[in-house]
Coordinates of C-alpha atoms and ligand atoms in Angstrom, one line a residue:
X1 CA 6.7 -57.7 -46.4
X2 CA 6.9 -58.0 -42.7
X3 CA 8.2 -54.5 -42.1
X4 CA 8.4 -53.8 -38.4
X5 CA 6.9 -57.1 -37.3
X6 CA 8.7 -58.4 -34.2
X7 CA 9.4 -62.1 -34.4
X8 CA 11.1 -64.1 -31.7
X9 CA 12.7 -67.3 -32.8
X10 CA 13.4 -70.1 -30.2
X11 CA 15.9 -72.7 -31.2
X12 CA 16.2 -76.1 -29.4
X13 CA 18.7 -78.9 -29.8
X14 CA 17.9 -80.7 -33.0
X15 CA 20.0 -81.2 -36.2
X16 CA 17.3 -79.2 -38.0
X17 CA 18.6 -76.1 -36.1
X18 CA 20.8 -75.4 -39.2
X19 CA 17.6 -74.7 -41.2
X20 CA 16.7 -71.8 -38.8
X21 CA 19.5 -69.8 -40.4
X22 CA 17.5 -69.8 -43.7
X23 CA 14.3 -69.0 -41.8
X24 CA 15.9 -65.9 -40.2
X25 CA 17.5 -64.8 -43.5
X26 CA 14.1 -65.1 -45.2
X27 CA 12.3 -63.1 -42.5
X28 CA 15.0 -60.4 -42.4
X29 CA 14.7 -60.0 -46.1
X30 CA 11.1 -59.3 -45.6
X31 CA 12.1 -56.6 -43.1
X32 CA 10.9 -58.3 -40.0
X33 CA 12.8 -57.6 -36.7
X34 CA 14.2 -60.8 -35.3
X35 CA 15.5 -61.8 -31.9
X36 CA 16.7 -65.3 -31.2
X37 CA 16.8 -67.4 -28.0
X38 CA 18.7 -70.6 -28.1
X39 CA 18.9 -73.5 -25.6
X40 CA 22.4 -74.5 -24.8
X41 CA 21.9 -77.8 -26.5
X42 CA 21.0 -76.1 -29.8
X43 CA 24.5 -74.3 -29.7
X44 CA 26.0 -77.8 -30.5
X45 CA 24.1 -77.7 -33.8
X46 CA 24.5 -74.1 -35.0
X47 CA 26.7 -71.3 -33.7
X48 CA 25.0 -68.4 -31.9
X49 CA 27.4 -66.1 -33.9
X50 CA 25.7 -67.3 -37.1
X51 CA 22.3 -66.6 -35.8
X52 CA 23.3 -63.2 -34.2
X53 CA 24.8 -62.1 -37.5
X54 CA 21.8 -63.1 -39.6
X55 CA 19.3 -61.7 -37.1
X56 CA 21.3 -58.5 -36.6
X57 CA 20.7 -58.9 -32.8
X58 CA 22.6 -60.5 -30.0
X59 CA 21.4 -64.1 -29.3
X60 CA 20.0 -64.8 -25.8
X61 CA 21.0 -68.1 -24.3
X62 CA 21.4 -67.9 -20.5
X63 CA 19.5 -66.1 -17.8
X64 CA 22.7 -64.1 -17.0
X65 CA 24.0 -62.5 -20.2
X66 CA 27.5 -61.3 -19.4
X67 CA 30.4 -61.3 -17.0
X68 CA 28.9 -58.3 -15.2
X69 CA 26.0 -60.5 -14.1
X70 CA 23.4 -58.6 -16.2
X71 CA 20.1 -60.4 -16.4
X72 CA 18.5 -61.4 -19.7
X73 CA 15.0 -60.3 -19.2
X74 CA 12.7 -63.1 -20.4
X75 CA 9.6 -61.2 -19.6
X76 CA 10.7 -58.3 -21.8
X77 CA 11.5 -60.7 -24.6
X78 CA 8.1 -62.3 -24.3
X79 CA 6.3 -59.0 -24.3
X80 CA 8.4 -57.6 -27.2
X81 CA 7.4 -60.3 -29.7
X82 CA 4.4 -60.1 -32.0
X83 CA 5.0 -63.8 -32.8
X84 CA 7.1 -66.5 -31.1
X85 CA 8.2 -69.4 -33.4
X86 CA 10.0 -72.3 -31.7
X87 CA 11.9 -74.0 -34.5
X88 CA 13.1 -76.6 -34.3
X89 CA 11.1 -77.9 -31.3
X90 CA 12.5 -81.1 -29.9
X91 CA 10.5 -83.8 -28.1
X92 CA 12.2 -82.8 -24.9
X93 CA 11.3 -79.1 -25.2
X94 CA 7.7 -79.9 -26.2
X95 CA 7.4 -81.9 -23.0
X96 CA 8.8 -79.0 -21.0
X97 CA 6.5 -76.5 -22.6
X98 CA 3.6 -78.6 -21.5
X99 CA 4.7 -79.2 -18.0
X100 CA 5.5 -75.5 -17.3
X101 CA 9.2 -76.3 -16.8
X102 CA 11.3 -73.2 -17.1
X103 CA 14.9 -74.3 -16.5
X104 CA 16.2 -72.4 -19.5
X105 CA 15.6 -68.9 -20.9
X106 CA 13.6 -70.2 -23.9
X107 CA 11.1 -72.0 -21.6
X108 CA 10.8 -69.0 -19.2
X109 CA 10.1 -66.7 -22.2
X110 CA 7.4 -69.1 -23.5
X111 CA 5.6 -68.8 -20.1
X112 CA 5.8 -65.0 -20.3
X113 CA 4.9 -64.5 -23.9
X114 CA 1.5 -63.0 -24.7
X115 CA 1.8 -63.2 -28.4
X116 CA 0.8 -66.3 -30.5
X117 CA 3.3 -69.1 -30.2
X118 CA 4.1 -71.6 -33.0
X119 CA 6.1 -74.8 -32.7
X120 CA 7.8 -76.6 -35.6
X121 CA 8.7 -80.0 -34.3
X122 CA 11.7 -81.9 -35.6
X123 CA 12.7 -85.4 -34.5
X124 CA 13.0 -89.0 -35.5
X125 CA 9.8 -90.7 -36.7
X126 CA 9.4 -93.0 -33.7
X127 CA 9.9 -90.1 -31.3
X128 CA 7.3 -88.1 -33.3
X129 CA 4.7 -90.9 -33.2
X130 CA 5.4 -91.8 -29.6
X131 CA 2.3 -91.3 -27.4
X132 CA 4.1 -88.8 -25.2
X133 CA 4.9 -86.5 -28.1
X134 CA 1.4 -86.9 -29.6
X135 CA -0.1 -86.0 -26.2
X136 CA 2.2 -83.0 -25.7
X137 CA 1.4 -81.6 -29.1
X138 CA -2.4 -82.2 -28.5
X139 CA -2.1 -80.3 -25.2
X140 CA -0.2 -77.4 -26.7
X141 CA -2.6 -77.2 -29.6
X142 CA -5.6 -77.2 -27.2
X143 CA -4.0 -74.2 -25.4
X144 CA -3.8 -72.3 -28.7
X145 CA -0.2 -73.1 -29.7
X146 CA 0.0 -73.5 -33.5
X147 CA 1.7 -76.8 -34.5
X148 CA 3.6 -76.6 -37.8
X149 CA 3.5 -80.3 -38.6
X150 CA 6.8 -81.9 -39.6
X151 CA 7.0 -83.3 -43.1
X152 CA 7.8 -86.9 -44.3
X153 CA 11.1 -87.8 -45.8
X154 CA 14.6 -88.8 -45.0
X155 CA 15.6 -88.2 -41.4
X156 CA 19.1 -87.6 -39.9
X157 CA 19.0 -91.2 -38.5
X158 CA 18.8 -92.6 -42.0
X159 CA 15.2 -93.7 -41.4
X160 CA 12.3 -92.5 -43.5
X161 CA 9.2 -91.0 -42.1
X162 CA 7.5 -88.0 -40.6
X163 CA 9.8 -85.8 -38.5
X164 CA 11.5 -83.4 -40.8
X165 CA 11.1 -79.8 -39.7
X166 CA 8.9 -77.9 -42.1
X167 CA 11.0 -76.0 -44.7
X168 CA 12.1 -72.5 -43.7
X169 CA 10.4 -70.9 -46.8
X170 CA 7.1 -72.5 -45.8
X171 CA 7.4 -71.3 -42.2
X172 CA 8.2 -67.8 -43.4
X173 CA 5.2 -67.9 -45.8
X174 CA 2.9 -68.9 -42.8
X175 CA 4.3 -65.9 -40.9
X176 CA 3.6 -63.6 -43.8
X177 CA 0.1 -65.0 -44.1
X178 CA -0.4 -64.5 -40.4
X179 CA 0.7 -60.9 -40.5
X180 CA -1.2 -60.0 -43.6
X181 CA -4.6 -61.2 -42.3
X182 CA -6.5 -58.0 -41.5
X183 CA -9.6 -59.6 -40.0
X184 CA -10.6 -58.6 -36.4
X185 CA -11.0 -62.4 -35.8
X186 CA -7.2 -62.8 -36.0
X187 CA -5.9 -64.2 -32.7
X188 CA -9.4 -64.3 -31.2
X189 CA -10.7 -67.6 -29.7
X190 CA -13.9 -68.8 -31.4
X191 CA -16.2 -71.6 -30.2
X192 CA -18.4 -73.1 -32.8
X193 CA -21.1 -75.8 -32.3
X194 CA -22.2 -77.8 -35.3
X195 CA -23.9 -81.0 -36.5
X196 CA -26.8 -83.0 -35.0
X197 CA -26.8 -84.7 -31.6
X198 CA -27.6 -88.3 -31.2
X199 CA -29.6 -89.2 -28.1
X200 CA -29.2 -92.9 -27.1
X201 CA -32.3 -95.1 -26.9
X202 CA -30.3 -98.2 -26.3
X203 CA -26.7 -99.2 -27.3
X204 CA -27.6 -99.4 -31.0
X205 CA -30.4 -96.8 -31.5
X206 CA -30.7 -93.1 -31.1
X207 CA -32.9 -90.1 -31.8
X208 CA -31.2 -87.8 -34.2
X209 CA -31.9 -85.3 -36.9
X210 CA -31.0 -84.4 -40.5
X211 CA -28.3 -81.8 -39.8
X212 CA -25.2 -82.7 -41.9
X213 CA -22.7 -80.7 -39.8
X214 CA -21.5 -78.8 -42.9
X215 CA -22.4 -75.4 -41.6
X216 CA -20.3 -75.9 -38.5
X217 CA -17.3 -77.0 -40.5
X218 CA -17.6 -74.2 -43.1
X219 CA -17.8 -71.7 -40.2
X220 CA -14.7 -73.3 -38.5
X221 CA -12.7 -73.2 -41.7
X222 CA -13.5 -69.6 -42.5
X223 CA -12.7 -68.5 -38.9
X224 CA -9.4 -70.3 -39.1
X225 CA -8.7 -68.6 -42.4
X226 CA -9.3 -65.3 -40.8
X227 CA -6.6 -66.1 -38.1
X228 CA -8.8 -67.2 -35.2
X229 CA -8.0 -70.0 -32.8
X230 CA -11.0 -72.3 -33.4
X231 CA -12.7 -74.9 -31.2
X232 CA -15.4 -76.9 -33.1
X233 CA -17.7 -79.0 -30.9
X234 CA -19.5 -81.1 -33.4
X235 CA -22.0 -84.0 -33.4
X236 CA -21.6 -86.9 -35.9
X237 CA -20.8 -85.7 -39.4
X238 CA -19.5 -87.3 -42.6
X239 CA -17.5 -84.1 -43.4
X240 CA -14.0 -83.7 -42.2
X241 CA -12.1 -80.7 -41.0
X242 CA -9.0 -80.1 -43.2
X243 CA -7.2 -77.4 -41.2
X244 CA -5.2 -79.3 -38.6
X245 CA -5.2 -76.2 -36.3
X246 CA -8.9 -76.4 -35.7
X247 CA -9.6 -78.1 -32.4
X248 CA -12.3 -80.6 -33.1
X249 CA -14.2 -81.9 -30.1
X250 CA -16.4 -84.7 -31.4
X251 CA -19.5 -85.4 -29.3
X252 CA -22.7 -87.5 -29.6
X253 CA -25.3 -86.2 -27.2
X254 CA -26.5 -82.8 -26.1
X255 CA -25.1 -83.4 -22.6
X256 CA -21.7 -84.1 -24.1
X257 CA -21.9 -81.0 -26.2
X258 CA -23.0 -79.0 -23.1
X259 CA -19.9 -80.3 -21.1
X260 CA -17.5 -79.4 -24.0
X261 CA -19.1 -75.9 -24.3
X262 CA -18.8 -75.3 -20.6
X263 CA -15.1 -75.9 -20.8
X264 CA -14.4 -73.8 -23.8
X265 CA -16.8 -70.8 -23.6
X266 CA -15.1 -69.1 -20.6
X267 CA -12.0 -68.6 -22.7
X268 CA -13.7 -67.7 -26.0
X269 CA -14.2 -64.2 -27.5
X270 CA -16.9 -65.4 -29.9
X271 CA -19.4 -68.3 -29.9
X272 CA -21.3 -69.3 -33.0
X273 CA -23.9 -72.0 -32.1
X274 CA -25.0 -73.7 -35.3
X275 CA -25.7 -77.2 -33.9
X276 CA -29.1 -78.8 -34.3
X277 CA -29.4 -79.9 -30.7
X278 CA -32.1 -82.4 -29.8
X279 CA -34.5 -80.7 -27.5
X280 CA -35.3 -84.0 -25.7
X281 CA -33.5 -87.3 -24.9
X282 CA -34.7 -90.6 -23.6
X283 CA -34.9 -90.4 -19.9
X284 CA -33.0 -93.7 -19.2
X285 CA -31.3 -95.3 -22.2
X286 CA -31.6 -99.1 -22.0
X287 CA -28.3 -100.7 -21.3
X288 CA -28.9 -103.6 -23.7
X289 CA -30.7 -103.7 -27.0
X290 CA -34.4 -103.3 -26.6
X291 CA -36.2 -106.5 -27.8
X292 CA -39.2 -106.4 -30.2
X293 CA -41.8 -107.8 -27.8
X294 CA -45.0 -105.8 -27.5
X295 CA -46.8 -103.9 -30.3
X296 CA -46.1 -100.6 -28.7
X297 CA -43.1 -99.1 -27.1
X298 CA -43.3 -96.0 -25.0
X299 CA -40.2 -93.9 -24.5
X300 CA -40.1 -91.2 -21.8
X301 CA -38.2 -88.1 -23.0
X302 CA -36.7 -85.4 -20.8
X303 CA -35.6 -82.0 -21.8
X304 CA -32.0 -81.4 -22.8
X305 CA -30.1 -78.4 -21.5
X306 CA -30.4 -75.3 -23.8
X307 CA -26.6 -74.9 -24.4
X308 CA -26.9 -71.5 -26.1
X309 CA -29.0 -70.1 -23.3
X310 CA -26.4 -71.2 -20.8
X311 CA -23.7 -69.4 -22.9
X312 CA -25.9 -66.3 -23.0
X313 CA -26.5 -66.4 -19.2
X314 CA -22.7 -66.8 -18.7
X315 CA -21.6 -64.2 -21.3
X316 CA -19.1 -61.6 -20.2
X317 CA -19.3 -58.0 -21.7
X318 CA -16.4 -58.6 -24.1
X319 CA -17.9 -61.9 -25.5
X320 CA -20.0 -62.0 -28.7
X321 CA -22.7 -64.7 -29.0
X322 CA -24.3 -65.8 -32.2
X323 CA -27.2 -68.3 -32.5
X324 CA -29.3 -69.8 -35.3
X325 CA -33.0 -70.3 -35.5
X326 CA -35.2 -72.3 -37.9
X327 CA -38.7 -71.0 -37.8
X328 CA -41.9 -71.9 -39.7
X329 CA -44.5 -69.5 -38.3
X330 CA -44.3 -65.9 -37.1
X331 CA -40.7 -66.1 -38.1
X332 CA -39.4 -62.6 -37.3
X333 CA -41.4 -62.3 -34.1
X334 CA -40.3 -65.7 -32.8
X335 CA -36.7 -65.0 -33.8
X336 CA -36.7 -61.6 -32.0
X337 CA -38.0 -63.4 -28.8
X338 CA -35.2 -65.9 -29.1
X339 CA -32.6 -63.2 -29.6
X340 CA -33.7 -61.5 -26.3
X341 CA -34.2 -64.7 -24.3
X342 CA -30.9 -66.2 -25.2
X343 CA -29.0 -62.9 -24.7
X344 CA -27.5 -62.9 -28.2
X345 CA -25.6 -60.4 -30.3
X346 CA -26.7 -61.8 -33.6
X347 CA -29.3 -64.4 -34.6
X348 CA -29.3 -66.0 -38.0
X349 CA -32.8 -66.9 -39.0
X350 CA -33.4 -69.6 -41.6
X351 CA -36.9 -69.8 -42.8
X352 CA -38.3 -73.1 -44.0
X353 CA -40.9 -71.1 -45.9
X354 CA -38.3 -69.8 -48.3
X355 CA -37.9 -72.0 -51.4
X356 CA -34.4 -73.4 -51.7
X357 CA -33.5 -72.8 -48.0
X358 CA -33.0 -75.2 -45.2
X359 CA -32.0 -78.9 -44.9
X360 CA -30.9 -80.7 -48.1
X361 CA -30.4 -77.6 -50.2
X362 CA -27.0 -76.3 -51.4
X363 CA -28.5 -72.8 -51.0
X364 CA -29.8 -70.9 -48.0
X365 CA -31.7 -67.7 -47.3
X366 CA -31.0 -66.0 -44.0
X367 CA -32.1 -62.9 -42.1
X368 CA -30.0 -61.3 -39.5
X369 CA -31.7 -60.2 -36.3
X370 CA -29.7 -57.8 -34.1
X371 CA -30.3 -55.4 -31.3
X372 CA -32.3 -52.2 -31.6
X373 CA -34.7 -54.1 -33.9
X374 CA -32.1 -54.1 -36.7
X375 CA -33.0 -56.6 -39.4
X376 CA -31.2 -57.6 -42.6
X377 CA -32.7 -60.0 -45.1
X378 CA -30.4 -61.6 -47.7
X379 CA -31.3 -63.1 -51.0
X380 CA -31.0 -66.9 -51.7
X381 CA -27.3 -67.8 -51.9
X382 CA -24.8 -70.7 -52.0
X383 CA -24.3 -71.9 -48.4
X384 CA -20.6 -71.1 -48.6
X385 CA -21.4 -67.4 -49.4
X386 CA -23.9 -67.3 -46.6
X387 CA -21.0 -68.2 -44.2
X388 CA -19.0 -65.2 -45.5
X389 CA -22.0 -62.9 -45.0
X390 CA -22.3 -64.2 -41.4
X391 CA -18.6 -63.7 -40.6
X392 CA -18.5 -60.3 -42.3
X393 CA -21.4 -59.2 -40.1
X394 CA -19.8 -60.7 -36.9
X395 CA -16.6 -58.7 -37.7
X396 CA -18.5 -55.5 -37.5
X397 CA -19.9 -56.3 -34.0
X398 CA -17.1 -58.2 -32.3
X399 CA -15.0 -56.2 -29.8
Ligands
C5P401 O1 -34.4 -72.6 -29.2 P1 -34.0 -73.2 -30.5 O2 -33.6 -74.6 -30.5 O3 -34.8 -72.8 -31.7 O4 -32.6 -72.3 -30.7 C1 -31.7 -72.6 -31.7 C2 -30.3 -72.1 -31.3 O5 -30.0 -72.6 -30.0 C3 -29.2 -72.7 -32.2 O6 -28.2 -71.7 -32.3 C4 -28.8 -73.9 -31.5 O7 -27.5 -74.3 -31.8 C5 -29.0 -73.6 -30.0 N1 -29.4 -74.6 -29.1 C6 -28.5 -75.1 -28.2 N2 -29.0 -76.1 -27.3 C7 -30.2 -76.6 -27.3 C8 -31.1 -76.1 -28.3 C9 -30.6 -75.2 -29.2 O8 -27.4 -74.6 -28.1 N3 -30.6 -77.5 -26.5

């Protein structure tokens, strides 16, 4: 049940607007409180009276709500909502959401809303695949707006393809899932680094390492499941991210990872740095393939930036930072030093000395290093279960 949850529904001018009646009915049945904002174009597709009756609240359309000249307060509406769902969202409205245009009440409310915002696009297939729509959706998604992907099937134009607004029952189910998640990660922005880095020697060769990138992806999936807005900066990996709401920033080199992290870290609440970053890179990668001429080849390597240390140095009080360490000797002592030097809140120590742990195993054994000399050693477990232990621990320390 969604008892007491305040959901604002924004309706824009698409034929799919008729489906929003079912969405509102469904949410009301689950005891949510609903308010509706319509664009004037959407009123051609469904009557405001229908939506006012179903939502049990007057529908807001214009900035001035009655003949007495009373203002519809878009800021109040934006602050009232626990969740704002724009369904259906037309190509035109998506473009306006991106540009910051606020020539109608719905758009002005979007700019004022502090709650999570979801958009459920609905349009013809060519409009949906048009570069401008793809770019607008990518930009919205990057800013944390959740995209409820349209489904494939018959469209109002008679054509077949992707563009049908997701079914109201499904959107209502997503809302229910969203509100029932209890994790403190819900609504938080999480930056994860994962995978190896590839440091170019020439256009065809690189220095890399054996990291598969799986840990980063498992962490990203689990954070998304717990309701976080997730940015995954990952080096090359054969694994794919299934959740479309995870923002994947694919990089190759440590410098590219550093650039991406510098962009995302300032807006993140939590950073989990699991990438196996190369410590060194070739000083000057050759611009064409190096020929096999002499018996010896000397490469000069220079140090890569320590990305985690940068994040630690630039950590605000409300941010939580988690790093990984793989040690072979004096494990605990070295890990504690790393914890302090990198200004961490949690360090996950993997030991190569533990049988069954590390690269190439399905299992892992970790020790958590925390402040005040706190230390927790776990038994050998499936890697997926280790991820759950890590995130459960993070939930206890995150603000
Ligand atoms: O110092 P060391 O490489 O052992 O630290 C490991 C931790 O630091 C991991 O969390 C790794 O992702 C991060 N790291 C980084 N940038 C580097 C090297 C390591 O973010 N250049």
